[in-house]
Amino acid sequence: MTGDWRIDRIGAALRGENPTVLRRLESGFAVIGDVQFLPGYSVLLVDEPGVQRLSDLPKAKRLAFLSDMDQLGEAVERACRRLDPDFRRVNLEILGNTDPFLHAHVWPRFEWEPAELVGKPVWLYPHGRWSDERFRLGPQHDVLRAAISGELDRLRSTA
């Protein structure tokens, strides 16, 4: 997956050109991560390109973003639990250290992770994991994409 959509992920999602989008949610877009060394890694992107932090949003939109983050986290948890018996938990993070737009990371965690990393932040994984072609998002992740999308649909239909 390459292309200009990575330069403006939110604008590309708004235009229907971001291929990582799983679903449109109330406050933004649920997307699957570009790298999948932890299968199911997803991100919630706010739907307003100029918003850099949660506090930039009006209170109602903040709560909607946090609710969407919870919903995406639950969808990833359900999908990963079904697809991998070694699923452990989901970590939710709003960091804002690198990308200049509001987004939340949803990281599934697994029993098969290296012992020295399983209880630590994902950001401590070696740089090679982030750039290794084996973990780049591609057609091999279609089942995972469908599972997370299906769980998002189920959660929204019962809300």
PDB file of C-alpha atoms in Angstrom:
ATOM      1  CA  MET A   1       0.000   0.000   0.000  1.00  0.00           C
ATOM      2  CA  THR A   2       1.553   3.228  -1.102  1.00  0.00           C
ATOM      3  CA  GLY A   3       0.237   6.540  -2.262  1.00  0.00           C
ATOM      4  CA  ASP A   4      -0.493  10.093  -1.297  1.00  0.00           C
ATOM      5  CA  TRP A   5      -3.271   9.093   1.095  1.00  0.00           C
ATOM      6  CA  ARG A   6      -0.619   8.589   3.834  1.00  0.00           C
ATOM      7  CA  ILE A   7       0.314  12.282   3.721  1.00  0.00           C
ATOM      8  CA  ASP A   8      -3.229  13.285   4.716  1.00  0.00           C
ATOM      9  CA  ARG A   9      -4.831  10.239   6.300  1.00  0.00           C
ATOM     10  CA  ILE A  10      -7.878  12.097   7.613  1.00  0.00           C
ATOM     11  CA  GLY A  11      -8.508  14.035   4.388  1.00  0.00           C
ATOM     12  CA  ALA A  12      -8.121  10.806   2.421  1.00  0.00           C
ATOM     13  CA  ALA A  13     -10.629   9.092   4.716  1.00  0.00           C
ATOM     14  CA  LEU A  14     -13.091  11.969   4.288  1.00  0.00           C
ATOM     15  CA  ARG A  15     -12.702  11.666   0.491  1.00  0.00           C
ATOM     16  CA  GLY A  16     -13.103   7.868   0.590  1.00  0.00           C
ATOM     17  CA  GLU A  17      -9.490   7.369  -0.558  1.00  0.00           C
ATOM     18  CA  ASN A  18      -7.871   5.898   2.567  1.00  0.00           C
ATOM     19  CA  PRO A  19      -7.676   2.117   1.980  1.00  0.00           C
ATOM     20  CA  THR A  20      -7.166   1.360   5.688  1.00  0.00           C
ATOM     21  CA  VAL A  21     -10.630   2.587   6.718  1.00  0.00           C
ATOM     22  CA  LEU A  22     -12.733  -0.132   8.294  1.00  0.00           C
ATOM     23  CA  ARG A  23     -15.790   1.912   9.268  1.00  0.00           C
ATOM     24  CA  ARG A  24     -16.989   5.484   9.714  1.00  0.00           C
ATOM     25  CA  LEU A  25     -17.834   6.075  13.365  1.00  0.00           C
ATOM     26  CA  GLU A  26     -19.551   9.002  15.076  1.00  0.00           C
ATOM     27  CA  SER A  27     -16.410  11.062  15.659  1.00  0.00           C
ATOM     28  CA  GLY A  28     -14.035   9.673  13.095  1.00  0.00           C
ATOM     29  CA  PHE A  29     -12.738   6.639  11.262  1.00  0.00           C
ATOM     30  CA  ALA A  30     -11.763   3.196  12.504  1.00  0.00           C
ATOM     31  CA  VAL A  31      -8.723   2.140  10.459  1.00  0.00           C
ATOM     32  CA  ILE A  32      -6.518  -0.926  10.500  1.00  0.00           C
ATOM     33  CA  GLY A  33      -2.856  -0.189  11.141  1.00  0.00           C
ATOM     34  CA  ASP A  34      -0.259  -0.027   8.371  1.00  0.00           C
ATOM     35  CA  VAL A  35       1.818  -2.590  10.270  1.00  0.00           C
ATOM     36  CA  GLN A  36       0.439  -5.775  11.746  1.00  0.00           C
ATOM     37  CA  PHE A  37       3.210  -7.342  13.844  1.00  0.00           C
ATOM     38  CA  LEU A  38       0.489  -7.472  16.503  1.00  0.00           C
ATOM     39  CA  PRO A  39      -2.428  -8.652  14.343  1.00  0.00           C
ATOM     40  CA  GLY A  40      -5.463  -6.457  14.765  1.00  0.00           C
ATOM     41  CA  TYR A  41      -3.617  -3.221  15.483  1.00  0.00           C
ATOM     42  CA  SER A  42      -6.060  -0.445  14.673  1.00  0.00           C
ATOM     43  CA  VAL A  43      -6.333   3.318  14.986  1.00  0.00           C
ATOM     44  CA  LEU A  44      -9.201   5.738  15.512  1.00  0.00           C
ATOM     45  CA  LEU A  45      -8.715   8.919  13.465  1.00  0.00           C
ATOM     46  CA  VAL A  46     -10.687  12.029  14.363  1.00  0.00           C
ATOM     47  CA  ASP A  47     -12.720  13.323  11.414  1.00  0.00           C
ATOM     48  CA  GLU A  48     -11.534  16.938  11.691  1.00  0.00           C
ATOM     49  CA  PRO A  49      -8.080  17.404  10.115  1.00  0.00           C
ATOM     50  CA  GLY A  50      -7.104  20.453  12.188  1.00  0.00           C
ATOM     51  CA  VAL A  51      -7.723  18.823  15.570  1.00  0.00           C
ATOM     52  CA  GLN A  52      -4.451  17.993  17.307  1.00  0.00           C
ATOM     53  CA  ARG A  53      -5.536  16.977  20.792  1.00  0.00           C
ATOM     54  CA  LEU A  54      -8.624  15.765  22.594  1.00  0.00           C
ATOM     55  CA  SER A  55      -9.008  19.113  24.353  1.00  0.00           C
ATOM     56  CA  ASP A  56      -9.398  20.838  20.950  1.00  0.00           C
ATOM     57  CA  LEU A  57     -12.836  19.259  20.612  1.00  0.00           C
ATOM     58  CA  PRO A  58     -16.061  20.503  22.192  1.00  0.00           C
ATOM     59  CA  LYS A  59     -17.089  18.358  25.162  1.00  0.00           C
ATOM     60  CA  ALA A  60     -19.748  16.357  23.279  1.00  0.00           C
ATOM     61  CA  LYS A  61     -17.317  15.497  20.483  1.00  0.00           C
ATOM     62  CA  ARG A  62     -14.643  14.530  23.048  1.00  0.00           C
ATOM     63  CA  LEU A  63     -17.040  12.087  24.631  1.00  0.00           C
ATOM     64  CA  ALA A  64     -18.010  10.728  21.209  1.00  0.00           C
ATOM     65  CA  PHE A  65     -14.321  10.203  20.360  1.00  0.00           C
ATOM     66  CA  LEU A  66     -13.704   8.363  23.630  1.00  0.00           C
ATOM     67  CA  SER A  67     -16.828   6.269  23.076  1.00  0.00           C
ATOM     68  CA  ASP A  68     -15.654   5.407  19.551  1.00  0.00           C
ATOM     69  CA  MET A  69     -12.236   4.466  20.957  1.00  0.00           C
ATOM     70  CA  ASP A  70     -13.965   2.130  23.421  1.00  0.00           C
ATOM     71  CA  GLN A  71     -16.068   0.650  20.608  1.00  0.00           C
ATOM     72  CA  LEU A  72     -13.056   0.043  18.357  1.00  0.00           C
ATOM     73  CA  GLY A  73     -11.176  -1.468  21.298  1.00  0.00           C
ATOM     74  CA  GLU A  74     -14.015  -3.872  22.008  1.00  0.00           C
ATOM     75  CA  ALA A  75     -14.312  -4.818  18.327  1.00  0.00           C
ATOM     76  CA  VAL A  76     -10.564  -5.553  18.129  1.00  0.00           C
ATOM     77  CA  GLU A  77     -10.768  -7.547  21.353  1.00  0.00           C
ATOM     78  CA  ARG A  78     -13.677  -9.666  20.133  1.00  0.00           C
ATOM     79  CA  ALA A  79     -12.119 -10.290  16.717  1.00  0.00           C
ATOM     80  CA  CYS A  80      -8.675 -11.138  18.092  1.00  0.00           C
ATOM     81  CA  ARG A  81     -10.076 -13.399  20.795  1.00  0.00           C
ATOM     82  CA  ARG A  82     -11.972 -15.342  18.131  1.00  0.00           C
ATOM     83  CA  LEU A  83      -9.015 -15.562  15.714  1.00  0.00           C
ATOM     84  CA  ASP A  84      -6.137 -16.242  18.134  1.00  0.00           C
ATOM     85  CA  PRO A  85      -6.434 -18.385  21.284  1.00  0.00           C
ATOM     86  CA  ASP A  86      -3.359 -16.599  22.680  1.00  0.00           C
ATOM     87  CA  PHE A  87      -5.069 -13.220  22.752  1.00  0.00           C
ATOM     88  CA  ARG A  88      -4.499 -11.503  26.144  1.00  0.00           C
ATOM     89  CA  ARG A  89      -5.930  -7.993  26.145  1.00  0.00           C
ATOM     90  CA  VAL A  90      -6.236  -4.682  24.306  1.00  0.00           C
ATOM     91  CA  ASN A  91      -4.230  -1.565  25.124  1.00  0.00           C
ATOM     92  CA  LEU A  92      -5.748   1.828  24.263  1.00  0.00           C
ATOM     93  CA  GLU A  93      -3.508   4.876  23.843  1.00  0.00           C
ATOM     94  CA  ILE A  94      -3.868   8.519  22.912  1.00  0.00           C
ATOM     95  CA  LEU A  95      -0.288   9.742  22.625  1.00  0.00           C
ATOM     96  CA  GLY A  96       0.063  12.582  20.126  1.00  0.00           C
ATOM     97  CA  ASN A  97       3.846  12.577  20.111  1.00  0.00           C
ATOM     98  CA  THR A  98       4.522  12.083  16.396  1.00  0.00           C
ATOM     99  CA  ASP A  99       1.483  12.650  14.186  1.00  0.00           C
ATOM    100  CA  PRO A 100      -0.017  16.167  14.454  1.00  0.00           C
ATOM    101  CA  PHE A 101      -3.655  15.007  14.529  1.00  0.00           C
ATOM    102  CA  LEU A 102      -5.854  13.434  17.175  1.00  0.00           C
ATOM    103  CA  HIS A 103      -5.835   9.653  16.980  1.00  0.00           C
ATOM    104  CA  ALA A 104      -6.029   6.692  19.336  1.00  0.00           C
ATOM    105  CA  HIS A 105      -4.067   3.449  19.055  1.00  0.00           C
ATOM    106  CA  VAL A 106      -5.735   0.093  19.744  1.00  0.00           C
ATOM    107  CA  TRP A 107      -3.091  -2.586  20.345  1.00  0.00           C
ATOM    108  CA  PRO A 108      -4.057  -6.222  20.841  1.00  0.00           C
ATOM    109  CA  ARG A 109      -1.593  -8.122  23.028  1.00  0.00           C
ATOM    110  CA  PHE A 110      -0.856 -11.846  22.892  1.00  0.00           C
ATOM    111  CA  GLU A 111       0.710 -14.616  24.987  1.00  0.00           C
ATOM    112  CA  TRP A 112       3.124 -15.438  22.143  1.00  0.00           C
ATOM    113  CA  GLU A 113       4.867 -12.054  22.347  1.00  0.00           C
ATOM    114  CA  PRO A 114       8.507 -12.144  23.494  1.00  0.00           C
ATOM    115  CA  ALA A 115       8.678 -12.428  27.294  1.00  0.00           C
ATOM    116  CA  GLU A 116      10.776  -9.270  27.552  1.00  0.00           C
ATOM    117  CA  LEU A 117       8.087  -7.248  25.695  1.00  0.00           C
ATOM    118  CA  VAL A 118       4.723  -8.782  26.545  1.00  0.00           C
ATOM    119  CA  GLY A 119       4.186  -6.605  29.625  1.00  0.00           C
ATOM    120  CA  LYS A 120       5.758  -3.470  28.213  1.00  0.00           C
ATOM    121  CA  PRO A 121       4.606  -0.696  25.866  1.00  0.00           C
ATOM    122  CA  VAL A 122       4.426  -1.670  22.198  1.00  0.00           C
ATOM    123  CA  TRP A 123       6.737   1.222  21.380  1.00  0.00           C
ATOM    124  CA  LEU A 124       9.636  -0.768  22.853  1.00  0.00           C
ATOM    125  CA  TYR A 125       9.482  -3.329  20.037  1.00  0.00           C
ATOM    126  CA  PRO A 126      12.618  -3.201  17.863  1.00  0.00           C
ATOM    127  CA  HIS A 127      12.528  -0.777  14.936  1.00  0.00           C
ATOM    128  CA  GLY A 128      12.693  -3.691  12.501  1.00  0.00           C
ATOM    129  CA  ARG A 129       9.205  -4.851  13.469  1.00  0.00           C
ATOM    130  CA  TRP A 130       7.782  -1.531  12.327  1.00  0.00           C
ATOM    131  CA  SER A 131       9.436  -1.657   8.905  1.00  0.00           C
ATOM    132  CA  ASP A 132       9.594  -5.398   8.155  1.00  0.00           C
ATOM    133  CA  GLU A 133       7.727  -6.206   4.930  1.00  0.00           C
ATOM    134  CA  ARG A 134       6.306  -9.360   6.583  1.00  0.00           C
ATOM    135  CA  PHE A 135       4.171  -7.185   8.819  1.00  0.00           C
ATOM    136  CA  ARG A 136       3.024  -4.643   6.246  1.00  0.00           C
ATOM    137  CA  LEU A 137      -0.758  -4.468   5.851  1.00  0.00           C
ATOM    138  CA  GLY A 138      -1.896  -6.401   2.798  1.00  0.00           C
ATOM    139  CA  PRO A 139      -4.377  -8.934   1.411  1.00  0.00           C
ATOM    140  CA  GLN A 140      -3.203 -11.499   3.976  1.00  0.00           C
ATOM    141  CA  HIS A 141      -5.043  -9.379   6.566  1.00  0.00           C
ATOM    142  CA  ASP A 142      -8.424  -9.454   4.810  1.00  0.00           C
ATOM    143  CA  VAL A 143      -9.868 -11.991   7.288  1.00  0.00           C
ATOM    144  CA  LEU A 144      -8.749  -9.815  10.186  1.00  0.00           C
ATOM    145  CA  ARG A 145     -10.161  -6.679   8.559  1.00  0.00           C
ATOM    146  CA  ALA A 146     -13.491  -8.418   8.000  1.00  0.00           C
ATOM    147  CA  ALA A 147     -13.572  -9.714  11.585  1.00  0.00           C
ATOM    148  CA  ILE A 148     -12.984  -6.275  13.115  1.00  0.00           C
ATOM    149  CA  SER A 149     -15.442  -4.617  10.722  1.00  0.00           C
ATOM    150  CA  GLY A 150     -18.070  -7.239  11.514  1.00  0.00           C
ATOM    151  CA  GLU A 151     -17.621  -6.695  15.237  1.00  0.00           C
ATOM    152  CA  LEU A 152     -17.955  -2.929  14.775  1.00  0.00           C
ATOM    153  CA  ASP A 153     -21.214  -3.522  12.890  1.00  0.00           C
ATOM    154  CA  ARG A 154     -22.522  -5.826  15.650  1.00  0.00           C
ATOM    155  CA  LEU A 155     -21.602  -3.366  18.385  1.00  0.00           C
ATOM    156  CA  ARG A 156     -23.265  -0.477  16.564  1.00  0.00           C
ATOM    157  CA  SER A 157     -26.423  -2.460  15.901  1.00  0.00           C
ATOM    158  CA  THR A 158     -26.826  -3.277  19.606  1.00  0.00           C
ATOM    159  CA  ALA A 159     -26.046   0.259  20.820  1.00  0.00           C
TER     160      ALA A 159
END
